[in-house]
JSON list of C-alpha atoms in Angstrom, two decimals:
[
{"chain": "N", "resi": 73, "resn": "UNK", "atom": "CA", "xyz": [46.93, -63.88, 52.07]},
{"chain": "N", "resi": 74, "resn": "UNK", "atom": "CA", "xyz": [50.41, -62.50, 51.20]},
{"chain": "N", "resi": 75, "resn": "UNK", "atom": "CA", "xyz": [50.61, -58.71, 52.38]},
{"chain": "N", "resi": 76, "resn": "UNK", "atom": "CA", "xyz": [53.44, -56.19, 52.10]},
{"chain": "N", "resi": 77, "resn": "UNK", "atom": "CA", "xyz": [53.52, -53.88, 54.98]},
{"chain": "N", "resi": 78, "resn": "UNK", "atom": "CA", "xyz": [55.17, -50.31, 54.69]},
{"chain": "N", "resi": 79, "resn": "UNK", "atom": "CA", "xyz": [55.89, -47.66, 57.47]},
{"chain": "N", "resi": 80, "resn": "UNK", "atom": "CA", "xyz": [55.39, -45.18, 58.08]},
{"chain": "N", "resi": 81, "resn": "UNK", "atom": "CA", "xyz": [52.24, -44.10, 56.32]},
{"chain": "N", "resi": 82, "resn": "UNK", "atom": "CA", "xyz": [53.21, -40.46, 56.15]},
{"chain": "N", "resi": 83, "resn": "UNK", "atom": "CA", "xyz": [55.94, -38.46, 56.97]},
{"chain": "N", "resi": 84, "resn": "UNK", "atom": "CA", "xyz": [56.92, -34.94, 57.49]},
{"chain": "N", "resi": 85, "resn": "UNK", "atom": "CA", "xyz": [60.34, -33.59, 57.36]},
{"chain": "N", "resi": 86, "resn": "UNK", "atom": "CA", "xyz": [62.33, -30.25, 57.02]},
{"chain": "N", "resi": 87, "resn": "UNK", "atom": "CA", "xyz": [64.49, -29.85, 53.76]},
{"chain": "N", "resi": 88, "resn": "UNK", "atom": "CA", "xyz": [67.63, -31.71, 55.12]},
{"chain": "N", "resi": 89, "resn": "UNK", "atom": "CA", "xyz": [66.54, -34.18, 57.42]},
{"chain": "N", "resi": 90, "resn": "UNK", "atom": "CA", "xyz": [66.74, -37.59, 56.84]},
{"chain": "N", "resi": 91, "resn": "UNK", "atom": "CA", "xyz": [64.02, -40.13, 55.74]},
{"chain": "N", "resi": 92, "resn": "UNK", "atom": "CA", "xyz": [63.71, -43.81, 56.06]},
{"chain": "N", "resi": 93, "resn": "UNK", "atom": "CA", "xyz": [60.47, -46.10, 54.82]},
{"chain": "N", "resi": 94, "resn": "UNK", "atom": "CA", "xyz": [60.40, -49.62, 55.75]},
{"chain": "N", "resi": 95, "resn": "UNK", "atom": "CA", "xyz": [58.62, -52.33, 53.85]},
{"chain": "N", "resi": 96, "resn": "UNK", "atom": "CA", "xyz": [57.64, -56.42, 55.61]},
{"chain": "N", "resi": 97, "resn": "UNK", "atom": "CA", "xyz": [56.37, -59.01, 53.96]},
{"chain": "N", "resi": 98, "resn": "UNK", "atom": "CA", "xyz": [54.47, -61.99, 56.11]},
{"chain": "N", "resi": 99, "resn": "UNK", "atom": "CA", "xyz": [56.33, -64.30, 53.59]},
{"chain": "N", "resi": 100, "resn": "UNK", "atom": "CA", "xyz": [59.58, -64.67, 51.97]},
{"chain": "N", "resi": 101, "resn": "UNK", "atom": "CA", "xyz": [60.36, -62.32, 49.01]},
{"chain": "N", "resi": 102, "resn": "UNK", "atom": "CA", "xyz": [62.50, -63.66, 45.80]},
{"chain": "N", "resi": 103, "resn": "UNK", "atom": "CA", "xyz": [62.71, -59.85, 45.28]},
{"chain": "N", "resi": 104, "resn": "UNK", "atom": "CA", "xyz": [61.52, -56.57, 45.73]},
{"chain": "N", "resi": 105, "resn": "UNK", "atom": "CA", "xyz": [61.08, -53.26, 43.64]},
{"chain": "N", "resi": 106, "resn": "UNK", "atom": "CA", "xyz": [61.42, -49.74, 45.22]},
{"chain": "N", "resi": 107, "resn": "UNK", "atom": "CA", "xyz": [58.74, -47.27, 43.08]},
{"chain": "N", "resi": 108, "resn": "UNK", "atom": "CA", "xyz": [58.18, -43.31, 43.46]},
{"chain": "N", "resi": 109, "resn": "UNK", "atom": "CA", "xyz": [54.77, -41.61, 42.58]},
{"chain": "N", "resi": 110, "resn": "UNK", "atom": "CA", "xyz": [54.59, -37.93, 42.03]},
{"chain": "N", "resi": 111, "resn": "UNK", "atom": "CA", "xyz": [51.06, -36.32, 43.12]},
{"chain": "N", "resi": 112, "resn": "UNK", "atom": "CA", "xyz": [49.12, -37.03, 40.41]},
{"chain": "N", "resi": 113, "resn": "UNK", "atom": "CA", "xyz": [51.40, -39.00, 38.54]},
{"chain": "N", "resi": 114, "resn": "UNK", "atom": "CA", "xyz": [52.05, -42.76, 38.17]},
{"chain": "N", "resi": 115, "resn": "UNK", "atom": "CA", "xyz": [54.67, -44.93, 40.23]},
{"chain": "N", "resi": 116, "resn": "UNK", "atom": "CA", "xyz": [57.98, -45.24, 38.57]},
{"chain": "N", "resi": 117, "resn": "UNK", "atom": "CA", "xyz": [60.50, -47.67, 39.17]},
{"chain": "N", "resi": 118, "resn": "UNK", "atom": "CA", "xyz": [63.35, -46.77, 41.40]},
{"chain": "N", "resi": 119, "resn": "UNK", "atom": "CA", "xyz": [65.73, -49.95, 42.07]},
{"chain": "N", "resi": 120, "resn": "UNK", "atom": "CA", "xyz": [65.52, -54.03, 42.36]},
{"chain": "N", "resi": 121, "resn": "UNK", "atom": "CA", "xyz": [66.96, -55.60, 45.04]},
{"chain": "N", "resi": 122, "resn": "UNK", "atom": "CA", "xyz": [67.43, -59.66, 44.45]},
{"chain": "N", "resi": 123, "resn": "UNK", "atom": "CA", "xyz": [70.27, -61.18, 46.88]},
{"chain": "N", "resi": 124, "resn": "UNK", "atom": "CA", "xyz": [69.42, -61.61, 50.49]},
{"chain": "N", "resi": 125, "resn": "UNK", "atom": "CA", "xyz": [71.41, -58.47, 52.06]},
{"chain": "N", "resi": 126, "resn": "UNK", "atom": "CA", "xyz": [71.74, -56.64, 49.26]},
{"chain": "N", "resi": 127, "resn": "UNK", "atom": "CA", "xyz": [72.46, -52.27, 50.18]},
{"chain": "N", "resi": 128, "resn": "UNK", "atom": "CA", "xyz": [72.01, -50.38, 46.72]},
{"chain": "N", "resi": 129, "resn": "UNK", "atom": "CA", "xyz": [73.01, -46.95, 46.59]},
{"chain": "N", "resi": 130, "resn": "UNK", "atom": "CA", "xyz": [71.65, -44.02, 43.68]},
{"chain": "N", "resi": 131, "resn": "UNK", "atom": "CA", "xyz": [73.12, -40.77, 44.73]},
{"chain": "N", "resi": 132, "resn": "UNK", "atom": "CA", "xyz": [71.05, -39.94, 48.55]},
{"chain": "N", "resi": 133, "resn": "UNK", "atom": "CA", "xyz": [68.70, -42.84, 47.98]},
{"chain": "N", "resi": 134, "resn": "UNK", "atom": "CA", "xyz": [69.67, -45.95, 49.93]},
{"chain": "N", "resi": 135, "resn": "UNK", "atom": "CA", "xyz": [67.93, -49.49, 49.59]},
{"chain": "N", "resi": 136, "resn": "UNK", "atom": "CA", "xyz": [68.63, -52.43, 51.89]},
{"chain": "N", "resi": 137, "resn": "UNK", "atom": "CA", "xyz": [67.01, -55.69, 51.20]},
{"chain": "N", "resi": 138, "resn": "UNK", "atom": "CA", "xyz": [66.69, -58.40, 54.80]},
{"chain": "N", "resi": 139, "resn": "UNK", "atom": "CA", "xyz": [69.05, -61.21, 55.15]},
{"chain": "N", "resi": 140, "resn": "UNK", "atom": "CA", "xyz": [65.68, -63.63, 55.49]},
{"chain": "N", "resi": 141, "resn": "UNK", "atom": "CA", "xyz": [64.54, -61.50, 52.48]},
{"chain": "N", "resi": 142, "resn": "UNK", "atom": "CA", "xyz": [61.43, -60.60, 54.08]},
{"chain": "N", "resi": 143, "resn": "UNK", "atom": "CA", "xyz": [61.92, -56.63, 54.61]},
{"chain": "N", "resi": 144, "resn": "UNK", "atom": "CA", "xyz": [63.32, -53.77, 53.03]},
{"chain": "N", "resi": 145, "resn": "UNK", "atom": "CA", "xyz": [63.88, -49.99, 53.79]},
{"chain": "N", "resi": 146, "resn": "UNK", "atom": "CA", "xyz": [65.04, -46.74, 51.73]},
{"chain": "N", "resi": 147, "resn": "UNK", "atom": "CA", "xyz": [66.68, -44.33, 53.20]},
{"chain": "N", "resi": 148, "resn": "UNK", "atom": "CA", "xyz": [67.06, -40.39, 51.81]},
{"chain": "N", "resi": 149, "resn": "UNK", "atom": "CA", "xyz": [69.87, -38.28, 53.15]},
{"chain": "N", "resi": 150, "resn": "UNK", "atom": "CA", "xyz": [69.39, -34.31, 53.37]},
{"chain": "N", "resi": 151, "resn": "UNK", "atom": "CA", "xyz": [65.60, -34.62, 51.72]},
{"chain": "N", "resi": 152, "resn": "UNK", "atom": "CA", "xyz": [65.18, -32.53, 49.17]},
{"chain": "N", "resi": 153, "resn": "UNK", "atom": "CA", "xyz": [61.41, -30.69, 47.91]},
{"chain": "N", "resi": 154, "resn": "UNK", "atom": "CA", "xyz": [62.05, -32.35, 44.98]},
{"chain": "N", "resi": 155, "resn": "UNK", "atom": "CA", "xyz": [61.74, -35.92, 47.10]},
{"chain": "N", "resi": 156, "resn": "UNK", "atom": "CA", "xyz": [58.25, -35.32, 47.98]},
{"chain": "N", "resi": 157, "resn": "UNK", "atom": "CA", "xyz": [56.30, -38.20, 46.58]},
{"chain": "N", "resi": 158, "resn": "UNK", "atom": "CA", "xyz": [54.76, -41.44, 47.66]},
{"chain": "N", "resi": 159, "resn": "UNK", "atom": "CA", "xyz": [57.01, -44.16, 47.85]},
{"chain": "N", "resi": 160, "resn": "UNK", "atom": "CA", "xyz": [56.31, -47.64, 47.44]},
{"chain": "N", "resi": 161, "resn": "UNK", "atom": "CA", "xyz": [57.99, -50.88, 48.07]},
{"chain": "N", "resi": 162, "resn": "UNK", "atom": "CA", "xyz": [56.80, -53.99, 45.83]},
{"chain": "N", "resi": 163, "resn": "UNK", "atom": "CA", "xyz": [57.32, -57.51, 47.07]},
{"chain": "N", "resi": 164, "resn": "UNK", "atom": "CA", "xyz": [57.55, -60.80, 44.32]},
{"chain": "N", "resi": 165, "resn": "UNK", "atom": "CA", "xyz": [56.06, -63.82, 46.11]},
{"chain": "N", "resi": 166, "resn": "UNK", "atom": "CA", "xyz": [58.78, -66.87, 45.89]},
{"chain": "N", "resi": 167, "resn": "UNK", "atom": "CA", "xyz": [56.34, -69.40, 44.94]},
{"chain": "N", "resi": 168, "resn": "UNK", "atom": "CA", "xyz": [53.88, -67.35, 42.37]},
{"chain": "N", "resi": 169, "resn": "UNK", "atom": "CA", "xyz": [56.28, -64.22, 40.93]},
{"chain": "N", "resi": 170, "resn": "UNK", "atom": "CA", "xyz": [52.87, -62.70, 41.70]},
{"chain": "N", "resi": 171, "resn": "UNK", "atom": "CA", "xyz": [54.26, -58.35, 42.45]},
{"chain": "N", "resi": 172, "resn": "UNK", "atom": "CA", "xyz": [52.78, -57.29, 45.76]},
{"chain": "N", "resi": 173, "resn": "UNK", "atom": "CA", "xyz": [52.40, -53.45, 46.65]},
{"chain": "N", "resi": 174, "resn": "UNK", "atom": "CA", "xyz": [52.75, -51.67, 50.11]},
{"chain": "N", "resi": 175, "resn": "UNK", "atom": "CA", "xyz": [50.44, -49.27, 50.88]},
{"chain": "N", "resi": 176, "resn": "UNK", "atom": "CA", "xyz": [53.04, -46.70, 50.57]},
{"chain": "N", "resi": 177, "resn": "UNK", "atom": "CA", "xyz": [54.75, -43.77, 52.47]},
{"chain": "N", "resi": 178, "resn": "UNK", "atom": "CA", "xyz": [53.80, -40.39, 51.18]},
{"chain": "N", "resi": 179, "resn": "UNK", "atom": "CA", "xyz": [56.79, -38.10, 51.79]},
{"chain": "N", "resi": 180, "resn": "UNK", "atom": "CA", "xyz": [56.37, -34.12, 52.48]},
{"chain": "N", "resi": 181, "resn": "UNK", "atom": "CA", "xyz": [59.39, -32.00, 52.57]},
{"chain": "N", "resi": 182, "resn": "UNK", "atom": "CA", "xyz": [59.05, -28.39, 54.22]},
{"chain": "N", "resi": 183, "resn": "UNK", "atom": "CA", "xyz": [61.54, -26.34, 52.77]},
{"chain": "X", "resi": 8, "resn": "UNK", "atom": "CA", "xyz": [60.73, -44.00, 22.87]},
{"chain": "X", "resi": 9, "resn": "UNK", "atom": "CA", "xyz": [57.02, -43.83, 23.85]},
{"chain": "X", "resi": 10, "resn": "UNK", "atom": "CA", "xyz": [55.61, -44.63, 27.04]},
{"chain": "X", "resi": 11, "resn": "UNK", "atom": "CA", "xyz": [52.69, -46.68, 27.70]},
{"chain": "X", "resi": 12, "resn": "UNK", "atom": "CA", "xyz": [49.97, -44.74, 26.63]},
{"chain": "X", "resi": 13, "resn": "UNK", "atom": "CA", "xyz": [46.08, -45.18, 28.46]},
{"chain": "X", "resi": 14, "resn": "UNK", "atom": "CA", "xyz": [43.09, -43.29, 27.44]},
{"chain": "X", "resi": 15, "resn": "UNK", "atom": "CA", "xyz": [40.81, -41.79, 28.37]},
{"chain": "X", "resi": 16, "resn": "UNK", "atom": "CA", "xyz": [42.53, -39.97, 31.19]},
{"chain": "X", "resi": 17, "resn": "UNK", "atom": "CA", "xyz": [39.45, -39.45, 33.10]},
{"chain": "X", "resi": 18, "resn": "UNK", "atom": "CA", "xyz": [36.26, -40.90, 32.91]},
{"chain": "X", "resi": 19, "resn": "UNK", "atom": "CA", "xyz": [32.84, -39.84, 35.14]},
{"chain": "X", "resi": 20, "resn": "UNK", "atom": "CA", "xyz": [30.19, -42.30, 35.19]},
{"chain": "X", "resi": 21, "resn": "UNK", "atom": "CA", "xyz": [26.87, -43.35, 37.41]},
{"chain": "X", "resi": 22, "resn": "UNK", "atom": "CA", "xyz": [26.64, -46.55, 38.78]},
{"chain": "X", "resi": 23, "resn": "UNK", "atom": "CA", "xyz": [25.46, -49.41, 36.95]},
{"chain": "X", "resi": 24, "resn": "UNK", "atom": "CA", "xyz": [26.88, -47.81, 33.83]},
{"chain": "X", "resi": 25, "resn": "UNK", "atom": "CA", "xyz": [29.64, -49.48, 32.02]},
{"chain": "X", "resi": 26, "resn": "UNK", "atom": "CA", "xyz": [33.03, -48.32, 31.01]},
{"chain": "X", "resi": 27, "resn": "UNK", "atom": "CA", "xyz": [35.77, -49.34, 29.12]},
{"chain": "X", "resi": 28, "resn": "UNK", "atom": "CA", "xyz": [39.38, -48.13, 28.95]},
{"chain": "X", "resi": 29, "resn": "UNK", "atom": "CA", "xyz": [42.96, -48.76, 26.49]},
{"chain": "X", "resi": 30, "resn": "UNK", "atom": "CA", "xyz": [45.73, -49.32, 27.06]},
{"chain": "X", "resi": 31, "resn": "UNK", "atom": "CA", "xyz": [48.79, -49.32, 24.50]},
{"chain": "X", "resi": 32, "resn": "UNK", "atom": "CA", "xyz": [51.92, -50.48, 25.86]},
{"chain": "X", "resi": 33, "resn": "UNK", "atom": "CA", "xyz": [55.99, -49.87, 24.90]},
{"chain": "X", "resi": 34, "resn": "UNK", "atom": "CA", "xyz": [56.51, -51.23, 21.61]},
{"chain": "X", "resi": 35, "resn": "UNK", "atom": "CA", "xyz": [58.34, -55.13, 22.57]},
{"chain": "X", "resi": 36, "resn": "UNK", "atom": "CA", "xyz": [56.95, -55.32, 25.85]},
{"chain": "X", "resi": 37, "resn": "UNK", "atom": "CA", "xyz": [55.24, -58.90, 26.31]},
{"chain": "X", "resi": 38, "resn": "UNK", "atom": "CA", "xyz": [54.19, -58.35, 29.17]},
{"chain": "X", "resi": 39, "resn": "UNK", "atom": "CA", "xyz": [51.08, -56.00, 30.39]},
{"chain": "X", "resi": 40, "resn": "UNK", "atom": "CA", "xyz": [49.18, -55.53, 33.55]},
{"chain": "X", "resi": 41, "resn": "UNK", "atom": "CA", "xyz": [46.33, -53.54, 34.76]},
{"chain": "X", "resi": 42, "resn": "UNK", "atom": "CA", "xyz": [46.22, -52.41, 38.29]},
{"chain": "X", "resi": 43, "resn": "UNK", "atom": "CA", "xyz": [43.53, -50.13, 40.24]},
{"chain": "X", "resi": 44, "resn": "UNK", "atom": "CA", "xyz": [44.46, -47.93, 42.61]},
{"chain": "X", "resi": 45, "resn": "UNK", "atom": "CA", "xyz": [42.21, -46.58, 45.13]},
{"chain": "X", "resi": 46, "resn": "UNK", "atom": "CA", "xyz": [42.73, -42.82, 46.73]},
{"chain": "X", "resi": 47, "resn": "UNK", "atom": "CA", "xyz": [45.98, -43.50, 49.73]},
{"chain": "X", "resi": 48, "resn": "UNK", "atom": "CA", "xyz": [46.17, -47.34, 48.62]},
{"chain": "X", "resi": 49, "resn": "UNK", "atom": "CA", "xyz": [48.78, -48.39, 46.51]},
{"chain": "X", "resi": 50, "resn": "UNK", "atom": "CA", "xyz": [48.29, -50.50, 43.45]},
{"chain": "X", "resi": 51, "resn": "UNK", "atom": "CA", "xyz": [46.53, -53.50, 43.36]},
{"chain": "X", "resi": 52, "resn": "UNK", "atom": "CA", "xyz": [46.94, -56.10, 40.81]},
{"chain": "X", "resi": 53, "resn": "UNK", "atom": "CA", "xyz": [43.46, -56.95, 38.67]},
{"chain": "X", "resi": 54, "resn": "UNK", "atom": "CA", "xyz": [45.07, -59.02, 35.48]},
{"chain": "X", "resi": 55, "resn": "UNK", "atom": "CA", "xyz": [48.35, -59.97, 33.95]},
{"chain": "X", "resi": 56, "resn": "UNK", "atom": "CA", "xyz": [48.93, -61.00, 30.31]},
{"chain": "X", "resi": 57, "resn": "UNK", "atom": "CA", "xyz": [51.58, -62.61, 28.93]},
{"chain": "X", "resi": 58, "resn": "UNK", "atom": "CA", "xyz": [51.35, -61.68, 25.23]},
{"chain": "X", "resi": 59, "resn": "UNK", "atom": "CA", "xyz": [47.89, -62.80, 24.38]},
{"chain": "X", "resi": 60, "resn": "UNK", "atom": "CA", "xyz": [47.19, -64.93, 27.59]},
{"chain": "X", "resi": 61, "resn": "UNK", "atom": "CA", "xyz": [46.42, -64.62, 30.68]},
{"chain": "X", "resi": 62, "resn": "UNK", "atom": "CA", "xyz": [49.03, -65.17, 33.65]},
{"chain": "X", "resi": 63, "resn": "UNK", "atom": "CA", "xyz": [46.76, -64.01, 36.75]},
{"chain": "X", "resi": 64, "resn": "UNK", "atom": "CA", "xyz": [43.23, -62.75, 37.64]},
{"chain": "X", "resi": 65, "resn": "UNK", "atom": "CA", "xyz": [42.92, -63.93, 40.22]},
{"chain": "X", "resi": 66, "resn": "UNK", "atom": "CA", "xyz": [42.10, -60.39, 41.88]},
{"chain": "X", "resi": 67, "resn": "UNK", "atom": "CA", "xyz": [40.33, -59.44, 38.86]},
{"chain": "X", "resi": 68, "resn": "UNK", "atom": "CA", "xyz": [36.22, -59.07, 39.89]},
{"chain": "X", "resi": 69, "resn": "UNK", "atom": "CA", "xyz": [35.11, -61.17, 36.99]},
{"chain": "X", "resi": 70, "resn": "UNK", "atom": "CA", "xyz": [31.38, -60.99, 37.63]},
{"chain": "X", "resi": 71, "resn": "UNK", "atom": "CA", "xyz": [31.44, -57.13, 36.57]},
{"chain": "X", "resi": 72, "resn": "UNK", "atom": "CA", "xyz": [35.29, -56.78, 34.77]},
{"chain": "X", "resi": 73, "resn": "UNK", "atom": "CA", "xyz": [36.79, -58.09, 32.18]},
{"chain": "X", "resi": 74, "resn": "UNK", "atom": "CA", "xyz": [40.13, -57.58, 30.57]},
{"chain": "X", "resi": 75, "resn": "UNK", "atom": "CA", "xyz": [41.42, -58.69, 26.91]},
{"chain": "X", "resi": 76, "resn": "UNK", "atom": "CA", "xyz": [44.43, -58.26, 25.01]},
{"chain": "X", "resi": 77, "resn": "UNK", "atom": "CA", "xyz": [43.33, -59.89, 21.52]},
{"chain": "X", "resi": 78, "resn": "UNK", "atom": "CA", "xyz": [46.67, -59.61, 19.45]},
{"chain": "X", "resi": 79, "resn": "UNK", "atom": "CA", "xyz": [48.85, -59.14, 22.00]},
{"chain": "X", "resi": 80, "resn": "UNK", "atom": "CA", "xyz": [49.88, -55.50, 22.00]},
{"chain": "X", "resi": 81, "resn": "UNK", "atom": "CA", "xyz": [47.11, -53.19, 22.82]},
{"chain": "X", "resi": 82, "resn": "UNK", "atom": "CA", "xyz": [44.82, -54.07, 25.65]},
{"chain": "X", "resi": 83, "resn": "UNK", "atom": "CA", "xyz": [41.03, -53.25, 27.09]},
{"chain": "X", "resi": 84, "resn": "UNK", "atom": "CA", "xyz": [39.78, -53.19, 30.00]},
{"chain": "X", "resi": 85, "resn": "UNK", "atom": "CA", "xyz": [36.15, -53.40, 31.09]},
{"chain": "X", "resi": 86, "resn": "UNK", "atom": "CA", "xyz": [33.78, -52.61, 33.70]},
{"chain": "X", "resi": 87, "resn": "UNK", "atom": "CA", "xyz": [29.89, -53.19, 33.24]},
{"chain": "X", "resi": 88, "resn": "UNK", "atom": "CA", "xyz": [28.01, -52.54, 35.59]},
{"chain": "X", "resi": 89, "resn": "UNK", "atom": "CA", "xyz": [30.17, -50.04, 37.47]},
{"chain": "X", "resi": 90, "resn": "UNK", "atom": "CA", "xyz": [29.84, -50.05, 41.51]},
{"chain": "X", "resi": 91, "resn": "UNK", "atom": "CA", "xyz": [30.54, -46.60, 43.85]},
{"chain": "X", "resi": 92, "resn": "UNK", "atom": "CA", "xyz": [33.56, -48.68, 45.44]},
{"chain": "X", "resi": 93, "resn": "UNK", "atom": "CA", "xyz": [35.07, -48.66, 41.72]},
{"chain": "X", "resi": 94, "resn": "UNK", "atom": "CA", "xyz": [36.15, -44.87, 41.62]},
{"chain": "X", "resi": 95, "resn": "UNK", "atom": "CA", "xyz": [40.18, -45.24, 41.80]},
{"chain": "X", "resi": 96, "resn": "UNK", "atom": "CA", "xyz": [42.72, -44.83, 39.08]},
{"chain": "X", "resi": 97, "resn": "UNK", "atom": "CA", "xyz": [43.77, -47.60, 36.63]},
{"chain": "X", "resi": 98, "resn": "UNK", "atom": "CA", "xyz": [47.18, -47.73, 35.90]},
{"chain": "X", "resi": 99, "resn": "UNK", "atom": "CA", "xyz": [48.06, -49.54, 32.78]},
{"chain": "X", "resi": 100, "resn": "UNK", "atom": "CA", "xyz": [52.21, -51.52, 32.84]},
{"chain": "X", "resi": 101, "resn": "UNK", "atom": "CA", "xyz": [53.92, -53.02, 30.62]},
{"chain": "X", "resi": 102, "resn": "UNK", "atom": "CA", "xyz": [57.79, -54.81, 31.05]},
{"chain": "X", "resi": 103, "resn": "UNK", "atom": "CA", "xyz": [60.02, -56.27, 28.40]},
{"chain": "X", "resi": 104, "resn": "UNK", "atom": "CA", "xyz": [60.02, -59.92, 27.97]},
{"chain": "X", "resi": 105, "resn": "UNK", "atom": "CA", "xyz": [62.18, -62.50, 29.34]},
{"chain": "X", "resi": 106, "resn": "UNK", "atom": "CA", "xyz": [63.72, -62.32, 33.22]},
{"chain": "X", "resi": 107, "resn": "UNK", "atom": "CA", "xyz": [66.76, -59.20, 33.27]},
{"chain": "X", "resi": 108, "resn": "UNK", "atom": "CA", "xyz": [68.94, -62.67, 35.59]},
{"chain": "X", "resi": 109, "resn": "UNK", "atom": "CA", "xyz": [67.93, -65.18, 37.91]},
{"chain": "X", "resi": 110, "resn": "UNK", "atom": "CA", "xyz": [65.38, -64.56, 40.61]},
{"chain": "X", "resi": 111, "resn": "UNK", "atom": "CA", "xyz": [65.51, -61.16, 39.10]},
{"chain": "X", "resi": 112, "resn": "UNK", "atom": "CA", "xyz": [62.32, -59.73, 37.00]},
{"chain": "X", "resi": 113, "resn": "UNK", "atom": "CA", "xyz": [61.89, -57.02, 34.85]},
{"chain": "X", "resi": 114, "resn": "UNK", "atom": "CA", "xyz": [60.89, -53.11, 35.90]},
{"chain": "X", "resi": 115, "resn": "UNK", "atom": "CA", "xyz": [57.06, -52.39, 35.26]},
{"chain": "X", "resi": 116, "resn": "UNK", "atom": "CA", "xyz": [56.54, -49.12, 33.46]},
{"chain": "X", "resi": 117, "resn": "UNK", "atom": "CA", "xyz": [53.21, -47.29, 34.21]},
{"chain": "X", "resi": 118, "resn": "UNK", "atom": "CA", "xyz": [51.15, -45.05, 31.89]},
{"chain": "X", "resi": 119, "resn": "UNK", "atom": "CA", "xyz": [49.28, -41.94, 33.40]},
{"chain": "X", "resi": 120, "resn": "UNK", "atom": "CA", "xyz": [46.42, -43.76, 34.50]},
{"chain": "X", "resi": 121, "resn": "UNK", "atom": "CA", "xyz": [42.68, -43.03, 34.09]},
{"chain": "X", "resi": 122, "resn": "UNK", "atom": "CA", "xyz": [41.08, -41.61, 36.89]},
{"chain": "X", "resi": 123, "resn": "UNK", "atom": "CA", "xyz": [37.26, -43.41, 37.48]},
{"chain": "X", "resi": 124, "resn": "UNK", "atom": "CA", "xyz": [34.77, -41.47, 39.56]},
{"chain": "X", "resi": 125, "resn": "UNK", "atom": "CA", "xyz": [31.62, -43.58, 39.90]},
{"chain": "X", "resi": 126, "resn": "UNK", "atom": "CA", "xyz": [28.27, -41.65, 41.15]}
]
């Protein structure tokens, strides 16, 4: 079935460093939905990306969505502690508009 | 305004017990899902309704769960008998109704979840 890859699983980085997470999907994607979950709390929503290309900016975050609409990837510039988090990427199936979750990146930021 | 609220917020049970949890979503919002997510997984889909019907269970276990949302606000979700591989969290969503533009769908907001733990 359907699955919506994300890498890498975990990361470690030093307050300032840069941080990219990249999502795939084995299928085409009419969209996809960028969430961040605190430890312990829920996900909440981040960004939608719809148009095949699409870059969406919110202050250091950075989301790209694939020409073929297939992948996606967020970039953070100069990580903050207050980025730490799991972040998840969530693919819509063309066909169904059934929401597919990654397994998610879970960011740690040493300060 | 209120979030979407889910109680209880933990819940400790032994197998082959049954459970049940609620879920009350944003005020408006026609549409509500519940999702479990296991421990380093992230969420995974179990049922979708669209007011008072059903849009997709197809991941939902329906020989032990069961899910219903009678008037179309507040919703229930059930497990009965409870299985070890159940212990996760359930995370309750709701989003407004109707598509934000074309190919484009509506953000999901999540309530805090009740954490399972099935000896």
């Amino acid at each position: 079935g359907q699955q919506v890859m994300q890498i890498p699983q975990y990361q470690h980085v030093q307050e300032g460093e840069d941080f990219t997470t990249y999502c795939n999907s084995s299928t085409t994607l009419s969209n996809i939905q960028w969430y961040k979950q605190r430890p312990g709390g829920h996900p909440v929503f981040l960004i939608q990306l719809v148009k095949s290309g699409e870059v969406k900016k919110q202050k250091r975050l950075t989301f790209q969505f694939g020409e073929a609409k297939k992948n996606s990837s967020l970039h953070i510039t100069a990580t903050q502690t207050t980025d730490v988090g799991t972040y998840f990427c969530a693919g819509r199936r063309s066909n169904t508009g059934k929401l597919i979750f990654g397994q998610g990146t879970t960011l740690q930021v040493k300060p | 305004e209120a979030g979407v609220a889910q109680s209880p917020r933990y819940k400790i049970i032994e197998k082959r017990q049954s459970v049940a949890f609620w879920c009350n979503p944003i005020s408006g919002h026609a549409t509500l899902y519940w999702y479990q997510q296991i421990l380093g997984q992230g969420p995974k889909l179990l049922i979708q309704f669209q007011n008072n019907g059903v849009v997709d269970d197809s991941q939902l276990p329906k020989d032990r769960f069961s899910a219903e949302r009678l008037k179309g606000v507040d919703s229930t979700l059930k497990i009965q008998p409870a299985k070890l591989e159940d212990s996760a969290v359930y995370l309750c969503a709701s989003s407004p109704p109707g598509l934000a533009a074309q190919g484009s769908y509506n953000e999901q907001f999540f309530g805090p979840g009740t954490r399972l733990t099935v000896l």
